[in-house]
Every structure is written in structure tokens, then in C-alpha cells.
Tab-separated table of C-alpha atoms in Angstrom:
chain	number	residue	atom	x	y	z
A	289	UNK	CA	311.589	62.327	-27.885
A	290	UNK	CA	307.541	63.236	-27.408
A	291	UNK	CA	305.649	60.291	-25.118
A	292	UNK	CA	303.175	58.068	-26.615
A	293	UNK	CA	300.633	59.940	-25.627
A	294	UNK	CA	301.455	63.393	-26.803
A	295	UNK	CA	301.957	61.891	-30.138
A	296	UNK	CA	298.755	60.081	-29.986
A	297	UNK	CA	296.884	63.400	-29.369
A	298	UNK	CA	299.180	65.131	-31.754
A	299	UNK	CA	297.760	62.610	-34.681
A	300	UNK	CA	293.901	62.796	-33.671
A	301	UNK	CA	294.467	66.266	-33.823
A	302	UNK	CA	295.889	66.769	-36.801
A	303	UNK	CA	293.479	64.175	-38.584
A	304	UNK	CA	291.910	65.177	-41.645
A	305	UNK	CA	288.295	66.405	-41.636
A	306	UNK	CA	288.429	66.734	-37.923
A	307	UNK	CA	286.855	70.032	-37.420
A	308	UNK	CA	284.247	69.197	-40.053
A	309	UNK	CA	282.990	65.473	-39.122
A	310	UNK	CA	284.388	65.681	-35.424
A	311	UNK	CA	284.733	61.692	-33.939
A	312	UNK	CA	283.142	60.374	-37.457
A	313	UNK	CA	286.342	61.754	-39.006
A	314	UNK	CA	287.407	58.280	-37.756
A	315	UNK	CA	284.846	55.656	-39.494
A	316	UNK	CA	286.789	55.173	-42.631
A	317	UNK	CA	289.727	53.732	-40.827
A	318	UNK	CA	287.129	51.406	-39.036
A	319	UNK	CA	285.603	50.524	-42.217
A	320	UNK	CA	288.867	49.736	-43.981
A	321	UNK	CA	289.659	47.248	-41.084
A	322	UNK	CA	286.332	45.466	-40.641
A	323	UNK	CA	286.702	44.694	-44.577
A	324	UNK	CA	289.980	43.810	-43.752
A	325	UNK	CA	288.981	41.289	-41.267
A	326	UNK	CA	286.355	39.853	-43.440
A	327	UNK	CA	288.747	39.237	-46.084
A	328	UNK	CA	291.257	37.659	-43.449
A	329	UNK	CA	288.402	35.434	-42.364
A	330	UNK	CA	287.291	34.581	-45.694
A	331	UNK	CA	290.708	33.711	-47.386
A	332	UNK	CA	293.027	32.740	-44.595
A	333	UNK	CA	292.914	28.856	-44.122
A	334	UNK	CA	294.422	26.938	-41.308
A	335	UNK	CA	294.811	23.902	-42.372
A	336	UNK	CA	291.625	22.951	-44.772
A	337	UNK	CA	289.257	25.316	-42.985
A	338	UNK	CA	288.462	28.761	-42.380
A	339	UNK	CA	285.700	30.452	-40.571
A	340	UNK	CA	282.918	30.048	-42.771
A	341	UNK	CA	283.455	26.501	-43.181
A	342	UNK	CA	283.614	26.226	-39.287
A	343	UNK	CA	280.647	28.666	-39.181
A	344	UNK	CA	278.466	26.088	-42.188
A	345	UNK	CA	279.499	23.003	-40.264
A	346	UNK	CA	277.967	24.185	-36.615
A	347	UNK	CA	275.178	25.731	-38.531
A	348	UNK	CA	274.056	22.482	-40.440
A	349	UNK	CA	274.658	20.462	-37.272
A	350	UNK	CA	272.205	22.742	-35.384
A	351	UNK	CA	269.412	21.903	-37.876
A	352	UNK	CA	269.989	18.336	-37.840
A	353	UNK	CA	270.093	18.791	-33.967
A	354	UNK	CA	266.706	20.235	-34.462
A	355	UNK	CA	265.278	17.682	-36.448
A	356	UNK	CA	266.298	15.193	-35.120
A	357	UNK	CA	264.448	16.730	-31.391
A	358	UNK	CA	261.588	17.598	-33.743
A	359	UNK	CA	261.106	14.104	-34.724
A	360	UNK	CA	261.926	12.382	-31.433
């Protein structure tokens, strides 16, 4: 049975448009998982909330924090 590693560096070597883009023969596999990621953070809820309701909620209570200095 080949090591981890040898099979690693078998795949990278073998990985289409290797010879041609070199280490940007990688980025669509990057790209596919950041989307990924922005889906998961977009429609997985825990509970009620997900990320961009937690990420609204601190950014509205910033501004009133603001305001509220502002005006004080």
C-alpha cells in the first residue's frame, strides 16, 4: 500500500493542466470551495440564525453605538 504522501504527490502530479498553468492548475478547486462555503454560510441555520443575520445584528449595533457616542 503507497504512503500518504506518495499518493499525495502522485495526484498533484498527475493533475490536469499542470504543465500548462503550473500551481494555478489548482484555483478552480479553491473557487468551488469558497462558493461552497458561502452557500454553507448563507443557507445553513442553527437555530433561527445564520451568519449574515449574526453579521446584520453586530453591524446595526455598531452604528447605533456610534450614534449614540456621536450624540453624547
Amino acid at each position: 500500500s503507497m504512503t500518504f504522501k506518495k499518493q499525495l504527490r502522485r495526484i498533484i502530479k498527475n493533475w490536469p493542466g499542470r504543465r500548462i498553468f503550473g500551481e494555478y492548475s489548482f484555483l478552480p478547486v479553491f473557487f468551488v470551495l469558497g462558493a461552497a462555503l458561502e452557500f454553507s454560510m448563507i443557507h445553513w441555520h442553527v437555530g433561527e440564525v445564520n451568519f449574515y443575520k449574526i453579521y446584520k445584528r453586530r453591524r446595526i449595533e455598531e452604528l447605533v453605538q456610534e450614534r449614540l457616542q456621536r450624540e453624547a
